[in-house]
Coordinates of C-alpha atoms in Angstrom, one line a residue:
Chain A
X1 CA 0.0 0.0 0.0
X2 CA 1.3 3.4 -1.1
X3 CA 1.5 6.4 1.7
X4 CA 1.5 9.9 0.4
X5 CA 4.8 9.9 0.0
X6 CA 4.8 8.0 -2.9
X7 CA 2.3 9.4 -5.7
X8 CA 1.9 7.0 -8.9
X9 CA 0.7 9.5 -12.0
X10 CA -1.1 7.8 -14.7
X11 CA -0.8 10.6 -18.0
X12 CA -3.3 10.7 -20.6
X13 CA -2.6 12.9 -23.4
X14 CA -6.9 13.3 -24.2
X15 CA -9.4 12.0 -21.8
X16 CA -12.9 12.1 -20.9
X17 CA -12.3 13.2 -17.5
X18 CA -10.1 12.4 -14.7
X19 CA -12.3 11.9 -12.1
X20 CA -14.0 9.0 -14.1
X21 CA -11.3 7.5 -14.9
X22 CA -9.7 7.9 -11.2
X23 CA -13.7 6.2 -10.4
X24 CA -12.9 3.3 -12.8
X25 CA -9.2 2.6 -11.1
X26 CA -10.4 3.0 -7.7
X27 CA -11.9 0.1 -7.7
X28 CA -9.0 -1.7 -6.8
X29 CA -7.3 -1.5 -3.6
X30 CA -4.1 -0.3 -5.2
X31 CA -4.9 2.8 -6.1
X32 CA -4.2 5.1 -3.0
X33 CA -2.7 8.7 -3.8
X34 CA -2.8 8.0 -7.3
X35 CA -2.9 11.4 -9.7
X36 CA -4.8 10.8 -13.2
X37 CA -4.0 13.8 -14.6
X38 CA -4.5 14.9 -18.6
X39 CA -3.7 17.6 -21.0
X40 CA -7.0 17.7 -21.7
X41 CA -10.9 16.4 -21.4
X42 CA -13.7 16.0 -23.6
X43 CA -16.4 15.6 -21.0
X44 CA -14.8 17.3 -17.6
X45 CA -17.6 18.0 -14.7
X46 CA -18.0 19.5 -12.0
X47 CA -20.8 19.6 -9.5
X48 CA -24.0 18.3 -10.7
X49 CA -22.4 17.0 -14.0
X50 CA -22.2 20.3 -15.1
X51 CA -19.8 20.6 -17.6
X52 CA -16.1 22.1 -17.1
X53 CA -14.3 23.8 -20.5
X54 CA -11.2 21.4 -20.5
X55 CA -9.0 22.8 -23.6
X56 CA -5.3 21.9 -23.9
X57 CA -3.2 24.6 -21.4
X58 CA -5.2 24.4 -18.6
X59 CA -4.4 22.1 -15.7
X60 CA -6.7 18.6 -14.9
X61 CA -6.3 15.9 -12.8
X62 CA -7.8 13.8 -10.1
X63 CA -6.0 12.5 -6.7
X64 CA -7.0 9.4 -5.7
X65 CA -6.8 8.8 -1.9
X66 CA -7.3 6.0 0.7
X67 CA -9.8 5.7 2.9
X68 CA -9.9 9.2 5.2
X69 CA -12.1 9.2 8.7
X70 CA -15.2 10.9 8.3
X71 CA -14.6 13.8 10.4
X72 CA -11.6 14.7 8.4
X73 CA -13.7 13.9 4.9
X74 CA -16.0 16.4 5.7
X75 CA -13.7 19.1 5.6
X76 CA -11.7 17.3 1.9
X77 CA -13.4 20.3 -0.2
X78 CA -11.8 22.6 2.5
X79 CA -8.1 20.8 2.5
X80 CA -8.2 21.0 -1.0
X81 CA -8.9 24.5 -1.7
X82 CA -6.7 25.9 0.6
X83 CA -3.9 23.6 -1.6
X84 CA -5.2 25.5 -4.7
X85 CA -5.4 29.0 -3.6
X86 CA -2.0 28.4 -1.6
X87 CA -0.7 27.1 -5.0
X88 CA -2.3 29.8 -6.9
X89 CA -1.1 32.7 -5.2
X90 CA 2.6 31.0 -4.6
X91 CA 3.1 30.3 -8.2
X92 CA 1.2 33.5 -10.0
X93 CA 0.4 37.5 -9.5
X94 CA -3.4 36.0 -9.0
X95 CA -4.4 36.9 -5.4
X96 CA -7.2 33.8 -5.4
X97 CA -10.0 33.7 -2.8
X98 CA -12.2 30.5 -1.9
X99 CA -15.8 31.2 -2.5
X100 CA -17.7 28.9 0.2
X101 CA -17.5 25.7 -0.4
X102 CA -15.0 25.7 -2.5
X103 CA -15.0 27.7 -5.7
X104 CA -11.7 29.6 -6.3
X105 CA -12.2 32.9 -7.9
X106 CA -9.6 35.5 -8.8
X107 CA -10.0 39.8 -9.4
X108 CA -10.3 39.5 -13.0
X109 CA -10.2 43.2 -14.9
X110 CA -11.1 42.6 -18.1
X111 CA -14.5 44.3 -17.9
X112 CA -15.2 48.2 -16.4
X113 CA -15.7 47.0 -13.3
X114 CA -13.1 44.5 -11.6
X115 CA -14.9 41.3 -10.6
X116 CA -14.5 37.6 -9.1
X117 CA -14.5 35.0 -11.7
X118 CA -13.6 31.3 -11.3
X119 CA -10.0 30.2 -12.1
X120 CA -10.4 26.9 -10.4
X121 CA -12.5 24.2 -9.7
X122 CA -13.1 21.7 -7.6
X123 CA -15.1 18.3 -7.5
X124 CA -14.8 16.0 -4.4
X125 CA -16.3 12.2 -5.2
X126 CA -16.5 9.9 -2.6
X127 CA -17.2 6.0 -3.1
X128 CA -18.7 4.9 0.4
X129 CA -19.2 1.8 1.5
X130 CA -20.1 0.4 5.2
X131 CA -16.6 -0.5 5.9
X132 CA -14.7 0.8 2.6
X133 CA -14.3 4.5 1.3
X134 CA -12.7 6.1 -1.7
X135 CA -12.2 9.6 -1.7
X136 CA -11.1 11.5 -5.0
X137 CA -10.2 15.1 -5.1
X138 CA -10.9 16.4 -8.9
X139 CA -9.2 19.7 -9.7
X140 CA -9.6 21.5 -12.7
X141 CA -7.1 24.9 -12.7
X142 CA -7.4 27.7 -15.2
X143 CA -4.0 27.6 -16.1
X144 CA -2.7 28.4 -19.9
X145 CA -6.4 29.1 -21.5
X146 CA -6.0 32.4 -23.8
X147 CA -9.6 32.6 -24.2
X148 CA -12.8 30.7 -23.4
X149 CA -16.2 30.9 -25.0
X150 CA -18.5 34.1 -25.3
X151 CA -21.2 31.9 -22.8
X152 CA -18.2 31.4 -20.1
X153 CA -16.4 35.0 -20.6
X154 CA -18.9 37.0 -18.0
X155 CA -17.6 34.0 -15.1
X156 CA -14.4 32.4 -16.1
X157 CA -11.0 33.4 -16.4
X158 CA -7.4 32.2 -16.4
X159 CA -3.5 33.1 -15.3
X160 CA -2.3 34.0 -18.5
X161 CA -5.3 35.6 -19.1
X162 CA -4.6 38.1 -16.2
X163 CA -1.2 38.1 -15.6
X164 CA -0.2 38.3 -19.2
X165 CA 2.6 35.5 -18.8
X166 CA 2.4 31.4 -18.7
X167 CA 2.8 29.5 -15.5
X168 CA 4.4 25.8 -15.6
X169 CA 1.7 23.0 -15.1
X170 CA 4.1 20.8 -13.5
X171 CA 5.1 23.2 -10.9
X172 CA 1.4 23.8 -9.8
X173 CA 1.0 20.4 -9.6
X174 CA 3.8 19.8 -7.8
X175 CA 3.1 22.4 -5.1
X176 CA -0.6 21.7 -5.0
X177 CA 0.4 18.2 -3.7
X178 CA 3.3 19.1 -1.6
X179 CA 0.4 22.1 0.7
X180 CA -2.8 19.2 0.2
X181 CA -0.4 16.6 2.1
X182 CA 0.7 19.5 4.5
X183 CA -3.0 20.2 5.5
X184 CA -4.4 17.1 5.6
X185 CA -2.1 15.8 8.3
X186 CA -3.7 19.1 10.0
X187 CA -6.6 18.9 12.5
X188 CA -10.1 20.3 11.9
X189 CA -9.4 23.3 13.9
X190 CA -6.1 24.6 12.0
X191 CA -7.6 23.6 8.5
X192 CA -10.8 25.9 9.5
X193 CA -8.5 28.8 10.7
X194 CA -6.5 28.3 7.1
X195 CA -9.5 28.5 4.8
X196 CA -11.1 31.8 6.4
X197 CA -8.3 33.5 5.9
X198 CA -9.1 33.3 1.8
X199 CA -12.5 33.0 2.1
X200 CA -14.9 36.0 0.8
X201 CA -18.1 35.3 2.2
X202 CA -17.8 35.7 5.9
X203 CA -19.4 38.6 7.0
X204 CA -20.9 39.2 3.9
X205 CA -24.7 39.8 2.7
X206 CA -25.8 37.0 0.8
X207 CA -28.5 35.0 -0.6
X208 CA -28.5 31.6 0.0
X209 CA -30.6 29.3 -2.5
X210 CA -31.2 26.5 -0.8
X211 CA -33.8 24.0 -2.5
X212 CA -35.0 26.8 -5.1
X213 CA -35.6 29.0 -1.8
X214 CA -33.8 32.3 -2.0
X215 CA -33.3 33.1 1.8
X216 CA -30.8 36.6 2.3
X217 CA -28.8 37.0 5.5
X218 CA -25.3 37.7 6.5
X219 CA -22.6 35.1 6.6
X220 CA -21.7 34.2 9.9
X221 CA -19.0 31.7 10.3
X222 CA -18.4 28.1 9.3
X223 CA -19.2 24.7 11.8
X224 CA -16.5 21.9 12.8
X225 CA -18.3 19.9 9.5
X226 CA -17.7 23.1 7.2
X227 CA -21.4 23.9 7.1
X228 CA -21.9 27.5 6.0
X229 CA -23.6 29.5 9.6
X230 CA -26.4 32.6 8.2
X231 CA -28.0 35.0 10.0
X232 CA -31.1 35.5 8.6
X233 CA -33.7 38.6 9.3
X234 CA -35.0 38.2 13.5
X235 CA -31.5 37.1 14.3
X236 CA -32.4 33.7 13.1
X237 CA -29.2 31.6 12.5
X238 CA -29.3 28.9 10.0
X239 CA -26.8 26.1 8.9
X240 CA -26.6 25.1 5.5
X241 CA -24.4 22.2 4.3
X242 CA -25.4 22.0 0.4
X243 CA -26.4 24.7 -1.7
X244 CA -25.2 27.9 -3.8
X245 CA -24.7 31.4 -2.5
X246 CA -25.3 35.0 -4.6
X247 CA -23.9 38.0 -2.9
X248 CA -26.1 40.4 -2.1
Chain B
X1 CA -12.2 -29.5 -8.5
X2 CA -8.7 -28.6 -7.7
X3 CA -6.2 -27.1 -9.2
X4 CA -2.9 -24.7 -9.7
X5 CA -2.9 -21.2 -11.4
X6 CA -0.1 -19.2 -12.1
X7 CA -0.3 -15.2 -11.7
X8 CA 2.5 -13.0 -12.0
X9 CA 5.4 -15.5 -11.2
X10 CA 3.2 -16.6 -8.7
X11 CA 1.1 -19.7 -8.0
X12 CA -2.3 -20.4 -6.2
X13 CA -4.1 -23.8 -4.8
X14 CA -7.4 -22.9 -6.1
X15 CA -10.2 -25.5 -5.0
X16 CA -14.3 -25.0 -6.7
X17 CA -16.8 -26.6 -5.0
X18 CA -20.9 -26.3 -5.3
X19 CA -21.9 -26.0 -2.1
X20 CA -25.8 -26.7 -2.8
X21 CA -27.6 -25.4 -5.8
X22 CA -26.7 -22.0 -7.2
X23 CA -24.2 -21.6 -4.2
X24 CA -20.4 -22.2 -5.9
X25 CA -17.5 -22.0 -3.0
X26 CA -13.8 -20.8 -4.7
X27 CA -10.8 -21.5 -2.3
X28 CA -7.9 -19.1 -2.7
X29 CA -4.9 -20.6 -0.5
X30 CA -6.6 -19.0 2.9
X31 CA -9.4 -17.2 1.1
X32 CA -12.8 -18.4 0.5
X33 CA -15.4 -16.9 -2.0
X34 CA -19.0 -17.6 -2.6
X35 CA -20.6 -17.1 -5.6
X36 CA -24.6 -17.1 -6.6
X37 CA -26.3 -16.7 -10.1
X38 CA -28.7 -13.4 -10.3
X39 CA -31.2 -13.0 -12.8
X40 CA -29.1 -12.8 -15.6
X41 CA -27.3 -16.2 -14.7
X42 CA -23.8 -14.6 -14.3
X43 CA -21.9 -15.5 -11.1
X44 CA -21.8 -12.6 -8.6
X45 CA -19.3 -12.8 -5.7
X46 CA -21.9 -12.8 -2.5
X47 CA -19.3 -13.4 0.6
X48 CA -15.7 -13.4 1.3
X49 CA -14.2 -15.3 4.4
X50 CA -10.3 -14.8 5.3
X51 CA -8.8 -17.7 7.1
X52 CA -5.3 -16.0 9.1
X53 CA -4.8 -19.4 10.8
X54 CA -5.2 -23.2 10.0
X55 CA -7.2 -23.5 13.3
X56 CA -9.7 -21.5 11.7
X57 CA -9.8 -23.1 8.5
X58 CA -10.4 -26.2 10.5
X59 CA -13.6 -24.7 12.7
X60 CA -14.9 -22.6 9.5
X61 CA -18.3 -23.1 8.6
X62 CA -19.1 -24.4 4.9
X63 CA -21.9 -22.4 4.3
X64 CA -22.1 -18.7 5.1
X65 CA -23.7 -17.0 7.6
X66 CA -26.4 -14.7 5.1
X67 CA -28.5 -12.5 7.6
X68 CA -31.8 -12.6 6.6
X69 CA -32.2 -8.6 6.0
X70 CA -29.6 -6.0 5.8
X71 CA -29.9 -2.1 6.4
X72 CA -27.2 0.2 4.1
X73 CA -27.1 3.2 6.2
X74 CA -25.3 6.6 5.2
X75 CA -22.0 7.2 7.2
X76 CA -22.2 11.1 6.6
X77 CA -24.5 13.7 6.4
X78 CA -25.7 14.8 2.8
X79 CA -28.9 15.7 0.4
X80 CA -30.1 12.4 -1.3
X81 CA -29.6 13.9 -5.0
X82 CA -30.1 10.5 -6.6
X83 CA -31.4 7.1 -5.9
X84 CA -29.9 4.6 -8.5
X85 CA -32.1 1.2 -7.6
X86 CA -35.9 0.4 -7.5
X87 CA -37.9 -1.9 -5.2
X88 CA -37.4 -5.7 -6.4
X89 CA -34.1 -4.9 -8.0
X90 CA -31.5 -7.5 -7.0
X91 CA -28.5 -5.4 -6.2
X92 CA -25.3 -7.0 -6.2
X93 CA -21.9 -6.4 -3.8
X94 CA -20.1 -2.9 -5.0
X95 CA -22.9 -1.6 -6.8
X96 CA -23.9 2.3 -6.1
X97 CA -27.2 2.4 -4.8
X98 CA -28.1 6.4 -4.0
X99 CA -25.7 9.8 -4.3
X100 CA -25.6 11.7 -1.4
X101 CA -24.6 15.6 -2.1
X102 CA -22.8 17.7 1.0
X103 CA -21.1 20.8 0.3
X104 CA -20.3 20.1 -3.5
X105 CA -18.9 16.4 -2.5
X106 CA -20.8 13.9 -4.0
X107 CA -20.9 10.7 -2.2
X108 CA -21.7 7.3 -4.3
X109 CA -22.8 4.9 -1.4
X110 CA -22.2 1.6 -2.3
X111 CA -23.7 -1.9 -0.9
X112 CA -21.6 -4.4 0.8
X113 CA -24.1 -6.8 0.5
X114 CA -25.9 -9.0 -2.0
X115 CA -30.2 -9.1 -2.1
X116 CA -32.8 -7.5 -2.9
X117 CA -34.1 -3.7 -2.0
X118 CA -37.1 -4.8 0.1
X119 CA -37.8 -0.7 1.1
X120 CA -36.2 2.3 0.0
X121 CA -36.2 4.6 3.3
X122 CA -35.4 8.3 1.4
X123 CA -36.4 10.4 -1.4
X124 CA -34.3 12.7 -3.4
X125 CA -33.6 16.0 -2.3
X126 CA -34.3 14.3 1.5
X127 CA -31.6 15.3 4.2
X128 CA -30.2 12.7 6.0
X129 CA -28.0 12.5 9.3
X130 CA -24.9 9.7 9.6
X131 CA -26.0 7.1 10.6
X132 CA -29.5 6.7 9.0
X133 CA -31.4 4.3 7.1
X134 CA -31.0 4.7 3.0
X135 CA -32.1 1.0 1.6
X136 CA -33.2 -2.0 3.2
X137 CA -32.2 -5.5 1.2
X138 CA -33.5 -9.0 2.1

């Protein structure tokens, strides 16, 4: 059995995604911190099967990792977007936030008014049995993409795109693994106290659509299971552990 | 039937034995497997006994021990966003019965039995707590 300090990478020049494949291999009991990682996909996803623009430049790949406790595996999404916004920020100009859970957006200016839009992505899969359980962390970085289509332009956006210059894949990689080990050897508490330091929404005003409900409040904090804490209108405080935020 | 297999530079004593009807016992050096037909006649691996010792080999029971109903329950806390099997639908060992969905991880629960769903506890967009009931197979 492999610990993290030994990664196996499996390449593949084209693929349909990562974190399908990395769902095919994991089905074997030799496949702990394994990195399926392509150049690029024809049918990347992210949450809900939406689909994620994959072209050649940008950075995919899925870790594969043994079975985690369950305390820690609630806060996976956490552990590995503090690696990518660590990674992010080390290896580019790009000062990337998390967006709660765990979107990773970056100050893009390509429009009048500076906004967030998403340079990474992030797709946690968990294969869970009574007494077996697979966890893999997909990642999809906005790396080397000049230019993506009119539909993703308002929301999307890239390194090069806003720093002018490549970055090297390899070294992202690299680092992302190196920070992802580093914090998930890390108790709950510490990981917690990491992430809110690059995450936007505490103390914001949001909305939070929960269920096709559009409740507004103000962010609060985050729980020991990384549920999102709202204070809605009467002082009214609210946990939510699934569901999509609009700021206010 | 028994017999030698090489794998890898390696060999096996492999003994096959029908137990009773539809009930096929595999012996792997120390390992037993059972296998049973579902309803598309293929073989589907239902139990898996390790044997550390010979003294266990010795007092190990031919036939295993199939409890006669089996509850999957949900180790974590999620949204059921999708329930993959129907009432009736022989479901065998490794197959993903429902998705749970908590703060964008998606969570394929799997069974770790064989049978058949007898009751189907949740509905989609249902929260559930760790711990809780998802499927019932008898």
């Amino acid at each position: 059995m492999r610990n993290s300090n030994q990664i196996c990478f499996l390449f593949y020049p084209k693929i349909g995604s990562t974190n399908l494949k990395a769902k095919e291999i994991a089905k074997n009991n030799l496949h702990g911190w394994t990195v399926v990682l392509a150049n690029s996909q024809s049918k990347g996803y992210g949450k809900g099967k939406r689909f994620w623009f994959s072209p050649a430049g940008g950075l995919y790949f899925s870790l594969i990792l043994p079975k985690i406790s369950v305390k820690k595996l609630q806060l996976l999404p956490f552990v590995t977007a503090i690696a990518v916004v660590k990674t992010i920020r080390e290896k580019s100009s790009l000062k990337a936030v998390i967006k709660w859970p765990n979107d990773i957006l970056a100050p893009s200016y390509f429009q009048k008014k500076p906004a967030f839009k998403k340079v990474a992505g992030i797709l946690v899969e968990n294969i869970v049995g009574e007494k077996s359980r697979t966890s893999i962390a997909g990642v999809g970085i906005n790396t080397n993409i000049k230019s993506f289509p009119k539909y993703l332009s308002p929301e999307a956006t890239s390194v090069v795109k806003e720093q002018g210059k490549n970055v090297d894949n390899k070294e992202i990689l690299s680092l992302f693994l190196k920070l992802f080990r580093e914090f998930l050897k890390k108790n709950n508490r510490e990981i917690l106290k990491e992430y809110k330091k690059y995450e936007i929404l505490i103390g914001r005003k949001i909305r939070a659509v929960v269920q096709n409900k559009k409740v507004p409040g103000t962010v609060l904090d985050f729980d020991k299971d990384g549920a999102i804490m709202i204070k809605l209108k009467e002082d009214k405080i609210i946990k939510i552990l699934e569901g999509s935020l609009e700021l206010t | 039937m028994k017999t030698k297999i090489f794998l890898k530079d390696k060999s096996y004593n492999i003994e096959i034995s029908e137990i009773k009807e539809n009930l096929l016992k595999v012996r792997v050096e120390n390992e037993d497997y059972f296998f049973s037909k579902d309803e598309f006649d293929r073989l589907v691996l239902i139990e898996r006994k390790d044997y550390p010792s010979l003294e266990s080999i010795r007092k190990s029971e031919v036939v295993p021990n199939l409890p006669q109903e089996k509850e999957i329950k949900t180790p974590i806390a999620g949204i059921v966003s999708k329930i993959h099997v129907k009432d009736g639908e022989t479901i065998r060992i490794g197959q993903p019965v429902i998705t749970l969905v908590a703060m964008k991880m998606e969570n394929e629960i799997i069974s770790e039995s064989y049978g058949r769903v007898k009751e189907i506890e949740v509905k989609e967009k249902q929260f559930v707590n760790s711990g809780e009931k998802l499927i019932i197979l008898e």
